[in-house]
Coordinates of C-alpha atoms in Angstrom, one line a residue:
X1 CA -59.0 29.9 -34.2
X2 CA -57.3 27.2 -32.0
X3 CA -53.2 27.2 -31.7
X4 CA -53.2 24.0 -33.8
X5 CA -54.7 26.1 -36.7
X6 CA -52.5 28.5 -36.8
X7 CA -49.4 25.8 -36.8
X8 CA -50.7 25.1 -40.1
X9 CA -51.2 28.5 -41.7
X10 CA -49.0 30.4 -44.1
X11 CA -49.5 33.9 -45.3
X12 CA -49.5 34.0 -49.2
X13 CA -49.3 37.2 -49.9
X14 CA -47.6 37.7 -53.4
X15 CA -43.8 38.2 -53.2
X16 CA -43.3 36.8 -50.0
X17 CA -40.9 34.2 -49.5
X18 CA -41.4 33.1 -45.5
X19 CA -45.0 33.9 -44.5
X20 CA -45.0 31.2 -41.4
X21 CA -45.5 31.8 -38.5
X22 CA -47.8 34.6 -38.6
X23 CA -47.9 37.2 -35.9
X24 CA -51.3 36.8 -33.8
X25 CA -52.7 40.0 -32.4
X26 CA -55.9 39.0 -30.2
X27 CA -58.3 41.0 -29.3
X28 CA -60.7 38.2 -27.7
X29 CA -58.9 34.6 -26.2
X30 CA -61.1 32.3 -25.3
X31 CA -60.4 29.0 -23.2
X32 CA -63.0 26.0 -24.0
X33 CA -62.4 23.0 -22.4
X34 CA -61.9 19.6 -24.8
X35 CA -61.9 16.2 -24.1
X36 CA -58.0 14.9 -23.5
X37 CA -57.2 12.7 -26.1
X38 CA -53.3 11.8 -25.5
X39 CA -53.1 9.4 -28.6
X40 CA -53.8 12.4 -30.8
X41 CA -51.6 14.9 -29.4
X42 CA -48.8 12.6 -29.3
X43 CA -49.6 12.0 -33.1
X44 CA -49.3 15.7 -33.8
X45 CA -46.5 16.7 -31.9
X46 CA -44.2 15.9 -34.6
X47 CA -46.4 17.7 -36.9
X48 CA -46.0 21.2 -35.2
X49 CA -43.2 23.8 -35.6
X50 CA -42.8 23.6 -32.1
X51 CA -41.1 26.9 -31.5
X52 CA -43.9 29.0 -33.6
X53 CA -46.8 27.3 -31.3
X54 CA -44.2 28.7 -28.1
X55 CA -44.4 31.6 -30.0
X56 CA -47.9 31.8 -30.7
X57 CA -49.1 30.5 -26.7
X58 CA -47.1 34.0 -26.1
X59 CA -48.6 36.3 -28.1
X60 CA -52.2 34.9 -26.8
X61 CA -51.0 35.5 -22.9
X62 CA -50.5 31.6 -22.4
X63 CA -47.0 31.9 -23.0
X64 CA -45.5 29.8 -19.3
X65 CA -47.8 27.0 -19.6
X66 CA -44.8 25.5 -22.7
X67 CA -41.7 24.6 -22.0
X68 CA -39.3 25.6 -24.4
X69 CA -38.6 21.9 -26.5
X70 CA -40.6 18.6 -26.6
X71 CA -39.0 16.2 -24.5
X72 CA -37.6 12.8 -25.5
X73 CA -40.3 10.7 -24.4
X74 CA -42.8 13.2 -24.7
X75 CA -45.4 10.1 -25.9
X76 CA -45.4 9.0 -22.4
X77 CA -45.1 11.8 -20.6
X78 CA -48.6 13.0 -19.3
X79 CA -48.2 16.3 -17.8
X80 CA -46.0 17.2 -21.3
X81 CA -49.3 16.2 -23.3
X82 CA -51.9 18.0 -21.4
X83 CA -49.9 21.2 -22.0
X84 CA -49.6 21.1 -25.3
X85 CA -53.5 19.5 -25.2
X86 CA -54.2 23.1 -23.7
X87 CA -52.7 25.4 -26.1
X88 CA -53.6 23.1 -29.3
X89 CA -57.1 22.6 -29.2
X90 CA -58.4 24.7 -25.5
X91 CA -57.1 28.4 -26.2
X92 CA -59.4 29.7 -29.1
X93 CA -58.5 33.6 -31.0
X94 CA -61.9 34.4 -31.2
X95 CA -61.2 38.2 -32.5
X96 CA -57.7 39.7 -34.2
X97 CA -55.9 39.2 -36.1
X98 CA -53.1 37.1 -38.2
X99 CA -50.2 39.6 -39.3
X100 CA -47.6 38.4 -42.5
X101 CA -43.9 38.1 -40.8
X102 CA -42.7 39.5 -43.9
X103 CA -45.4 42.0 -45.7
X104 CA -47.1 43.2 -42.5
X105 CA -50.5 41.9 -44.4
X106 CA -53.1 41.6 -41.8
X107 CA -55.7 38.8 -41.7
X108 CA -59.2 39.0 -39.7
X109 CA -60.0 36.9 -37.3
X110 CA -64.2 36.8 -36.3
X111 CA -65.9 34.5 -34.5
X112 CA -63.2 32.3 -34.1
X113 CA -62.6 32.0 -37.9
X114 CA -59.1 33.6 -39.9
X115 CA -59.9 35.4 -43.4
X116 CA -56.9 34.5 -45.2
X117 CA -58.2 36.0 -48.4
X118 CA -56.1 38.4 -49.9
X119 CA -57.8 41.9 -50.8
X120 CA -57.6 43.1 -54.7
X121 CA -54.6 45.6 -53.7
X122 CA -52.0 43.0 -52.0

């Protein structure tokens, strides 16, 4: 599961009010290189909940390479866009797991790939 996935994902367990962002407890990280694309990741950028992706680069030991806010002109700024290139779409979860901020419902993660299905007792 790349960073940029888990920007996107939501626990729903039932009852639960704020289930984003979702804790990430790795097991196996994984860094695969991707081609650099800086139109794209200047089109996401205002997209993301920047602090949860901060939040996230943290829990998967990538934490420094972020700096705390996007910068004004982040479009145009090349180093700014190769960071976040890095932790969107190059740091993959490939083992762990996604844990719900409010129910402490844990998710799998295998082969790179979250379970958000909810078991028959949540």
């Amino acid at each position: 599961m790349r960073l940029l996935t888990h920007n996107m994902l939501a626990s729903h367990v039932k009852g639960v009010k704020n289930g984003f962002p979702m804790a990430i407890e790795p097991v196996d990280v994984e860094v695969k290189s991707v081609d650099f694309n800086p139109e794209f990741i200047a089109r996401m950028i205002p997209r993301l909940e920047w602090p949860a992706l901060c939040q996230a680069a943290q829990w998967v030991g990538h934490g420094d390479e972020l700096p705390a806010a996007v910068p004004e002109e982040y479009a145009e700024n090349e180093e700014f866009l190769k960071a976040a290139h890095h932790c969107l779409l190059e740091i993959e979860v490939m083992e762990g797991s996604l844990v719900c901020p409010e129910s402490g419902q844990k998710f799998p993660i295998l082969n790179g790939i979250p379970n958000m299905l909810l078991n028959a007792e949540a």
